[in-house]
PDB file of C-alpha atoms and ligand atoms in Angstrom:
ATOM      1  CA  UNK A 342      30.688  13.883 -14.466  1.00 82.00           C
ATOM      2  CA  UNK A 343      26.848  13.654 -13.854  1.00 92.00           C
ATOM      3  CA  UNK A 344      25.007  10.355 -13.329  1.00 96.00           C
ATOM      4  CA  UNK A 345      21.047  10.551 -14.225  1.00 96.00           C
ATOM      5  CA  UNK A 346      17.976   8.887 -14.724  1.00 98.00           C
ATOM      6  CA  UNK A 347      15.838   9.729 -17.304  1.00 97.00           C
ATOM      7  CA  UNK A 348      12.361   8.725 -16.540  1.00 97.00           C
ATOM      8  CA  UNK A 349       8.937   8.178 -17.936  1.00 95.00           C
ATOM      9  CA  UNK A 350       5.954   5.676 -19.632  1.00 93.00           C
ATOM     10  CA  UNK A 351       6.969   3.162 -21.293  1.00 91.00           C
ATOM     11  CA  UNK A 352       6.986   4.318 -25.184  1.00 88.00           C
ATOM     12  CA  UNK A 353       7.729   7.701 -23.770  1.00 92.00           C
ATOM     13  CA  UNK A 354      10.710   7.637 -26.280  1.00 91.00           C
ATOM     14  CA  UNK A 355      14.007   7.072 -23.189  1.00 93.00           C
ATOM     15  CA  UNK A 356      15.424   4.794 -25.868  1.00 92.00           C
ATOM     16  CA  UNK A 357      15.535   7.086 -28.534  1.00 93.00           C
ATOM     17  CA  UNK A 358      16.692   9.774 -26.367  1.00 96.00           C
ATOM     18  CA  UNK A 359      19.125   7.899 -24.594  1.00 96.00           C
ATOM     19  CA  UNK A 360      21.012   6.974 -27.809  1.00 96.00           C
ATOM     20  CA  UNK A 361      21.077  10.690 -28.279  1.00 97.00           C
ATOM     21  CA  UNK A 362      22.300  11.817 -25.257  1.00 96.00           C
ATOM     22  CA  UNK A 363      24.967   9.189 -25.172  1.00 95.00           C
ATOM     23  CA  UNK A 364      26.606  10.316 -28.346  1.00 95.00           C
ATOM     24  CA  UNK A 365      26.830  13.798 -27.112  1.00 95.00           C
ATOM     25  CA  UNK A 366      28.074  13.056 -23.762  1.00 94.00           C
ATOM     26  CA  UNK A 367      29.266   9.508 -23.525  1.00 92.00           C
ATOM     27  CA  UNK A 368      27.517   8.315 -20.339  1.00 94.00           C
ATOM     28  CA  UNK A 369      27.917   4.762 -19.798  1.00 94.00           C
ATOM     29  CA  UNK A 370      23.939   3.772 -20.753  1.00 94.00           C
ATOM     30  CA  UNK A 371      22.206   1.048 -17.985  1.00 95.00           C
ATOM     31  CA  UNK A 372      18.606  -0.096 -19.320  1.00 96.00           C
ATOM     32  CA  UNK A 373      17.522  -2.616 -17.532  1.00 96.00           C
ATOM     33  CA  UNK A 374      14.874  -3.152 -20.093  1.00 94.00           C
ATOM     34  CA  UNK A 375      17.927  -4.145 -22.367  1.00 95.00           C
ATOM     35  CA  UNK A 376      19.500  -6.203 -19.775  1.00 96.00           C
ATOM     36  CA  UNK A 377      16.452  -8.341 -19.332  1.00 96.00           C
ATOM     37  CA  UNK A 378      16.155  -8.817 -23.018  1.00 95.00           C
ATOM     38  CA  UNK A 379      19.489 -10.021 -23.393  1.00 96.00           C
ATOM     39  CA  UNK A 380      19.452 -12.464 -20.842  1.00 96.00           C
ATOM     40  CA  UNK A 381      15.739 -13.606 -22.173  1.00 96.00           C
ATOM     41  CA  UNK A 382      17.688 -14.017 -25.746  1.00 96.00           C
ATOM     42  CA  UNK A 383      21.024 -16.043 -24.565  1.00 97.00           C
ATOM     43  CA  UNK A 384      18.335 -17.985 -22.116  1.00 96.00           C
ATOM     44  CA  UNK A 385      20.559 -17.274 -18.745  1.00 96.00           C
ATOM     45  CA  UNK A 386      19.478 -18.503 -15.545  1.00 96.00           C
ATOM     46  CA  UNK A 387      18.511 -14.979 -14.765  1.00 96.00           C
ATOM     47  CA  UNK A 388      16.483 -14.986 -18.047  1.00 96.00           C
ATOM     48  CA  UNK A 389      14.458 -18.470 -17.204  1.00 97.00           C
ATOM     49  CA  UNK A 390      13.149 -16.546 -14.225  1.00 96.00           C
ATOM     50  CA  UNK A 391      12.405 -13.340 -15.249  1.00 97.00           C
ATOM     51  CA  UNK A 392      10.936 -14.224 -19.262  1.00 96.00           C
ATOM     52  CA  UNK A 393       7.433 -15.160 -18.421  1.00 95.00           C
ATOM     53  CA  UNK A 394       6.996 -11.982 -15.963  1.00 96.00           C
ATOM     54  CA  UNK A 395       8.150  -9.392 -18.509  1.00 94.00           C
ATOM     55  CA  UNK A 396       6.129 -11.279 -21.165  1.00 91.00           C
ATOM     56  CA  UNK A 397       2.835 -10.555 -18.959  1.00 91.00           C
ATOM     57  CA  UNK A 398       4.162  -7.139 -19.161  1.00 92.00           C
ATOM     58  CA  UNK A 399       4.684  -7.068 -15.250  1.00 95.00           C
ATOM     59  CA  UNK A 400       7.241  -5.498 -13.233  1.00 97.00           C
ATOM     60  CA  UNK A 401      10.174  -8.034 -12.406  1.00 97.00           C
ATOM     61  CA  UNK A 402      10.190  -8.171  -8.648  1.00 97.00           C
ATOM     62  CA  UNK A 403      12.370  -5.692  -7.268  1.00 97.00           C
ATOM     63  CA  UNK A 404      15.107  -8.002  -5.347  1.00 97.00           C
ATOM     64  CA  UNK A 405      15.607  -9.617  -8.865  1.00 97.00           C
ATOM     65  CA  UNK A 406      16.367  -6.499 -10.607  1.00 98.00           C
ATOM     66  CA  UNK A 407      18.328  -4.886  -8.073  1.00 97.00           C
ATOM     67  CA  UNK A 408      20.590  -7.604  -7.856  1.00 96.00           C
ATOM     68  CA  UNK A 409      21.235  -6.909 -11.602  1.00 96.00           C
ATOM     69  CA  UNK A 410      21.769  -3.798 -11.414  1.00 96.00           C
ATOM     70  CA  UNK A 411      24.095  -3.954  -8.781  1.00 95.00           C
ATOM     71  CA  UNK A 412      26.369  -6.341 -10.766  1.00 93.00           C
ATOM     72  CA  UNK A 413      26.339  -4.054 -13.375  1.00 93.00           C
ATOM     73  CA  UNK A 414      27.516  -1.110 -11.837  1.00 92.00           C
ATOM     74  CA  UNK A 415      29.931  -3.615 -10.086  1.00 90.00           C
ATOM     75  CA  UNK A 416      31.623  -4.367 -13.651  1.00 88.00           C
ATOM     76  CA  UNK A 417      32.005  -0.416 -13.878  1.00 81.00           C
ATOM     77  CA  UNK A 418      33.273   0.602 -10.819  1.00 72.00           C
ATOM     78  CA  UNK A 419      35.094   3.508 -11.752  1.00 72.00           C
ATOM     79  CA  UNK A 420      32.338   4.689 -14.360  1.00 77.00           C
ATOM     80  CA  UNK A 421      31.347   8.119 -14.192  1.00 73.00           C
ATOM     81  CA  UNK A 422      28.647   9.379 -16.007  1.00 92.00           C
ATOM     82  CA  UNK A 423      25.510   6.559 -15.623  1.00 96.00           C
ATOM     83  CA  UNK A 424      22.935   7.023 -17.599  1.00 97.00           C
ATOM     84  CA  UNK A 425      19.654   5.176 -16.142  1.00 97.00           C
ATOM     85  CA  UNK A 426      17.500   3.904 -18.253  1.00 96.00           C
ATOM     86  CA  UNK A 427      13.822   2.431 -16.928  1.00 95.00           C
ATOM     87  CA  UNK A 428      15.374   2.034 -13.479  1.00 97.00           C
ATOM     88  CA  UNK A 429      14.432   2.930 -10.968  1.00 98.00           C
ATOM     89  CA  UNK A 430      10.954   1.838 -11.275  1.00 97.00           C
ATOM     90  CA  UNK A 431       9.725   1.609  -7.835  1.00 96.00           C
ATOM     91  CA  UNK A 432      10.826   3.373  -4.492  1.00 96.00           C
ATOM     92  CA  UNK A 433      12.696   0.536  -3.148  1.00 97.00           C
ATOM     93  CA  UNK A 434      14.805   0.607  -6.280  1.00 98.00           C
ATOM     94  CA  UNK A 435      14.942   4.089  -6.129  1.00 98.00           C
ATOM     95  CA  UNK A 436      16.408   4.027  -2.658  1.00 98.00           C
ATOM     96  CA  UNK A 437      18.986   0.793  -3.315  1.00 98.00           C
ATOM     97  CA  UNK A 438      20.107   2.937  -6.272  1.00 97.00           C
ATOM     98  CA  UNK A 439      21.112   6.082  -4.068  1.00 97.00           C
ATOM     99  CA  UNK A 440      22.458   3.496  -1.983  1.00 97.00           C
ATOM    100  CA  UNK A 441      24.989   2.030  -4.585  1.00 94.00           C
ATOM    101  CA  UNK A 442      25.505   5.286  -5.896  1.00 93.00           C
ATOM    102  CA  UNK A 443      26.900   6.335  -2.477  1.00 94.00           C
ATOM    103  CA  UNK A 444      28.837   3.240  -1.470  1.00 91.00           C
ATOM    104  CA  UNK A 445      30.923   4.662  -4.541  1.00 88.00           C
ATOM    105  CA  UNK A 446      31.237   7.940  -3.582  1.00 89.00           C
ATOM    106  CA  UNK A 447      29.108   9.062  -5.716  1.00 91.00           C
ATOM    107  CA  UNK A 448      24.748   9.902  -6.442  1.00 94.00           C
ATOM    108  CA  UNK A 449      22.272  10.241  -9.094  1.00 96.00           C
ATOM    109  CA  UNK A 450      22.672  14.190  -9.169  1.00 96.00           C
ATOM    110  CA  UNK A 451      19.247  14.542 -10.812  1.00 96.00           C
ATOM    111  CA  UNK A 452      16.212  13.051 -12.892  1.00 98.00           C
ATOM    112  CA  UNK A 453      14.758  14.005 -16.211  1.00 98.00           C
ATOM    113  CA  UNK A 454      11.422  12.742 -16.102  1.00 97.00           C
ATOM    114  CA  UNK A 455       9.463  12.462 -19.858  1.00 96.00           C
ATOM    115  CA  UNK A 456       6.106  13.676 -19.692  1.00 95.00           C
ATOM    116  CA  UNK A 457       3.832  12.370 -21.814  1.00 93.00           C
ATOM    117  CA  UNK A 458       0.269  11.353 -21.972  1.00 91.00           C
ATOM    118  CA  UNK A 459      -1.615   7.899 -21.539  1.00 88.00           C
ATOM    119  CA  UNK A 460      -2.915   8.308 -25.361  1.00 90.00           C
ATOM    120  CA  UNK A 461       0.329   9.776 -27.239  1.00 91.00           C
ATOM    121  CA  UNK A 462       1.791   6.141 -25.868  1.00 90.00           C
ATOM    122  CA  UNK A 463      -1.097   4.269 -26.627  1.00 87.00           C
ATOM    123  CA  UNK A 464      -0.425   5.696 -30.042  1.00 88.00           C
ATOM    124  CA  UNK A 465       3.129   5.196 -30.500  1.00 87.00           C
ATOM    125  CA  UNK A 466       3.057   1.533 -29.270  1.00 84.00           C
ATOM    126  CA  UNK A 467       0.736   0.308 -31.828  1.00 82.00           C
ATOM    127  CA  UNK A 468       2.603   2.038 -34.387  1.00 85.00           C
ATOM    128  CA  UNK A 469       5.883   0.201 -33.363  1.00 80.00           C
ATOM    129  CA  UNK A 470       4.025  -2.794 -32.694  1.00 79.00           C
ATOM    130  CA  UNK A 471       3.721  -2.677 -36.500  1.00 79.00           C
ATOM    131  CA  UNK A 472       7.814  -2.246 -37.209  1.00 82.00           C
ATOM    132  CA  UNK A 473       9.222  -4.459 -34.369  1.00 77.00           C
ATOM    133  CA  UNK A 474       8.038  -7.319 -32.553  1.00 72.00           C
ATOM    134  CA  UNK A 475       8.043  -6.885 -29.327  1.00 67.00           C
ATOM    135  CA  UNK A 476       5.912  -9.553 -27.139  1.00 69.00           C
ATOM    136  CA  UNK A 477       5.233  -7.271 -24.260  1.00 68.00           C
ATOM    137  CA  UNK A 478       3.809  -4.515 -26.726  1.00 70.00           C
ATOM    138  CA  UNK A 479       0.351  -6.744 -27.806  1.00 78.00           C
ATOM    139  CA  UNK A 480      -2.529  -5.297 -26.474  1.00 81.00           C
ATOM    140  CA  UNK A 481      -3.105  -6.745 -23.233  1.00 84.00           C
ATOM    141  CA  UNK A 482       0.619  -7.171 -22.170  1.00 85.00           C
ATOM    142  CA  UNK A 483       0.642  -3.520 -22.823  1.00 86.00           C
ATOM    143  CA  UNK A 484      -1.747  -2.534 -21.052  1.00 87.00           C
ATOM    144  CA  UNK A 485      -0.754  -4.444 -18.052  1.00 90.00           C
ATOM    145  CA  UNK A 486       2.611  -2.123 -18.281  1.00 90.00           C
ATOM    146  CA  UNK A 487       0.970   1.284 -18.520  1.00 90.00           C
ATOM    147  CA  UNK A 488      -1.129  -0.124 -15.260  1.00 89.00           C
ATOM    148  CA  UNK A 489       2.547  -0.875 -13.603  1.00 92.00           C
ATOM    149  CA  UNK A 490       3.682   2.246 -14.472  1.00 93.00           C
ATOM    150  CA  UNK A 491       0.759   4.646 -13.114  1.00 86.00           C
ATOM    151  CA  UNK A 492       0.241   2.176  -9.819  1.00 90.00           C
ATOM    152  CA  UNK A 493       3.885   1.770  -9.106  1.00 92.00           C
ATOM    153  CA  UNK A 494       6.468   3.600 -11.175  1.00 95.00           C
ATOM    154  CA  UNK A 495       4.713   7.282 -10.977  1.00 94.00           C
ATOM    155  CA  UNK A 496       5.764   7.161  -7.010  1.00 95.00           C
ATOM    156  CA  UNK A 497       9.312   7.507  -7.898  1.00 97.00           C
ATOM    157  CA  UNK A 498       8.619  11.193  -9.027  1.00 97.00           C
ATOM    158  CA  UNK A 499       7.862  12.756  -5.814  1.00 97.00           C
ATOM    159  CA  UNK A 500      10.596  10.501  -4.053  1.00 97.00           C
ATOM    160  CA  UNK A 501      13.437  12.664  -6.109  1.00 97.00           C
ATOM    161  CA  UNK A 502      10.516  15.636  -6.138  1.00 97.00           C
ATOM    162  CA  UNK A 503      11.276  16.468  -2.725  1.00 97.00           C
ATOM    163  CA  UNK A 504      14.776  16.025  -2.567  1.00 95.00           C
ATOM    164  CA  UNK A 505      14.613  18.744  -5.643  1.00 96.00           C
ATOM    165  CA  UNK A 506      16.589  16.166  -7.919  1.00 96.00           C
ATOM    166  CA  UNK A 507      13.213  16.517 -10.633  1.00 97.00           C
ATOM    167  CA  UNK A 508      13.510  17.740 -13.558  1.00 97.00           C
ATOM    168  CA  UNK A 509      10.264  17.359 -16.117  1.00 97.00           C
ATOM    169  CA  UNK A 510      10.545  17.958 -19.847  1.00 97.00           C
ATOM    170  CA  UNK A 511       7.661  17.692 -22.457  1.00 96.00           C
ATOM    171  CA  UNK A 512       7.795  14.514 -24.250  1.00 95.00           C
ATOM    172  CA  UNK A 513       5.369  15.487 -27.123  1.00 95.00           C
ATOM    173  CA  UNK A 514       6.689  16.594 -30.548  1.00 92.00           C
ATOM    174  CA  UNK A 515       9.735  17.205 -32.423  1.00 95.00           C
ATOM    175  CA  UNK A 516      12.387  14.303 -31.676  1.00 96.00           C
ATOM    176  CA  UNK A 517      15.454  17.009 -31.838  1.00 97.00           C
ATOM    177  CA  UNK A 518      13.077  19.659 -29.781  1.00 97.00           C
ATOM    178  CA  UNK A 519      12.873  17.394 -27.065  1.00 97.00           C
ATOM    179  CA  UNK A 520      16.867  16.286 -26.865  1.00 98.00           C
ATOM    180  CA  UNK A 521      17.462  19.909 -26.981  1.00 97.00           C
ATOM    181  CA  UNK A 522      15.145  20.496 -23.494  1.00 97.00           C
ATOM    182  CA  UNK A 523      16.824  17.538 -22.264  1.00 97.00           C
ATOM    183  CA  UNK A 524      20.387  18.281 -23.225  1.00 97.00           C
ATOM    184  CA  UNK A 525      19.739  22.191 -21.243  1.00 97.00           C
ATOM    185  CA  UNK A 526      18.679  20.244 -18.177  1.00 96.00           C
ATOM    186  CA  UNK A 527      21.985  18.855 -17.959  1.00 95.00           C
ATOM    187  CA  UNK A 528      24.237  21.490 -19.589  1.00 95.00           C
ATOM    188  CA  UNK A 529      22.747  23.707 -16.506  1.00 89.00           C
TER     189      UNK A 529
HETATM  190  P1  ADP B 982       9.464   0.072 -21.796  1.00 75.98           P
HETATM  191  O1  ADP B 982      10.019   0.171 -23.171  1.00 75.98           O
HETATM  192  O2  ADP B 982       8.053  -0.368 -21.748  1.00 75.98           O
HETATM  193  O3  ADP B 982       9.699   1.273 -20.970  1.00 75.98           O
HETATM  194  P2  ADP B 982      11.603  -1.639 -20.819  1.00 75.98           P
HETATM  195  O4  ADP B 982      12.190  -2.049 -22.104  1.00 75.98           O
HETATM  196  O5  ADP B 982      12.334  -0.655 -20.000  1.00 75.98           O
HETATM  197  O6  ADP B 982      10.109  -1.155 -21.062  1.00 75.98           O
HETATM  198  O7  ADP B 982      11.325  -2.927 -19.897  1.00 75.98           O
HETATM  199  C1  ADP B 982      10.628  -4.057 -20.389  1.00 75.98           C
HETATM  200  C2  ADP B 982      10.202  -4.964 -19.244  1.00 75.98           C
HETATM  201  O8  ADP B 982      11.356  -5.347 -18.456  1.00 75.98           O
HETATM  202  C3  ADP B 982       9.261  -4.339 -18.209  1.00 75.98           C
HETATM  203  O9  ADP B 982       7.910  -4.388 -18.621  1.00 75.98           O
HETATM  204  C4  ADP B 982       9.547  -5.204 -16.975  1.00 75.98           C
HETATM  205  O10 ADP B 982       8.923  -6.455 -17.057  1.00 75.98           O
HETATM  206  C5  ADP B 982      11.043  -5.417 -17.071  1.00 75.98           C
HETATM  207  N1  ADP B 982      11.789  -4.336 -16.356  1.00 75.98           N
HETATM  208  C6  ADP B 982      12.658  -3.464 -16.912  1.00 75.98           C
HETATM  209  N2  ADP B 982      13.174  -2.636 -15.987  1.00 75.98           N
HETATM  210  C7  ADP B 982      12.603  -2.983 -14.811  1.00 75.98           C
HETATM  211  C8  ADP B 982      12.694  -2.487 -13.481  1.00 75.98           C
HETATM  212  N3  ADP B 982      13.495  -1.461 -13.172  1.00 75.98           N
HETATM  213  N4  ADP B 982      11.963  -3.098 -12.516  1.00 75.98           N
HETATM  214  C9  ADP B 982      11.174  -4.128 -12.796  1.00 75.98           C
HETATM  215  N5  ADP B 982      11.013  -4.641 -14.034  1.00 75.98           N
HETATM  216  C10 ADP B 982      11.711  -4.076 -15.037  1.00 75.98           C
END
């Protein structure tokens, strides 16, 4: 079984994709994203320290969110077939991740980044900041996040980019076009 991350802006649709690709394959889905909320909602220690950061629409610091995820993967530990979700968002988590990954005798065998533009996101957040309320998409917060994401996240590509683990599939269009371009990425 593979383990991968699939990568990309936030609003670059992951979520929607993910939900996809998990029904077809059944990988065991890690968003850290998701993790954060929940422990924002049920108000967990973890949660009191991380809720004002995400609300700002920073990055969580990376010691915080590694530690996470490595107690998640802990509760799995004979879990094949990870599917990442919005982590890993810097090198350093990029690099911890391999690590883990390793320790179990096993690695992220590739990425499948989401490419999509600056404006198609701009566009699709304030269209979903209309259907759900998240407090991270209002204007500001949001763009604080698309600033994290092209100062810090976009290094992560050419950290897998030159161990050939990159994979880049057009994130504009049909919903069902683009599972099917990811869905050949991993079937090959
Ligand atoms: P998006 O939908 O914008 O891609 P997520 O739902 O994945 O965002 O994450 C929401 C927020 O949670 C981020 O803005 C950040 O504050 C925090 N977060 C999630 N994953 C990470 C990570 N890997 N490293 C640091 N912060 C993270």
């Amino acid at each position: 079984m593979i383990n991968l991350v699939l990568f990309g802006p936030p609003g670059a649709g992951k979520g929607t994709q993910s939900e996809k690709l998990i029904k077809k394959y059944g990988f065991v889905h890690i968003s850290t994203g998701d993790l954060f909320r929940w422990h924002t909602k049920n108000d967990t220690a973890l949660g009191k320290r991380v809720k004002e950061i995400m609300n700002s629409g920073a990055l969580v610091p990376d010691e915080i969110t590694i530690a996470m995820l490595k107690e998640e993967l802990d509760k799995n530990p004979k879990a094949r077939g990870f599917l990442f979700d919005g982590f890993p968002r810097t090198v350093p988590q990029a690099e911890a991740l391999d690590k883990f990954m390793k320790d179990n005798g096993s690695a992220i065998h590739f990425v499948v980044a989401l490419d999509v533009t600056e404006a198609e996101v701009r566009t699709r957040i304030a269209k979903r900041r209309e259907t759900e309320s998240r407090v991270d998409d209002e204007e500001e917060k949001l763009n604080k996040r698309i600033t994290e994401y092209f100062t810090k996240t976009i290094h992560v590509l050419p950290y897998y980019e030159s161990q050939n683990r990159l994979n880049t599939v057009h994130g504009i269009g049909d919903i069902g076009e683009i599972f099917e371009s990811i869905c050949k990425v991993i079937d090959k």
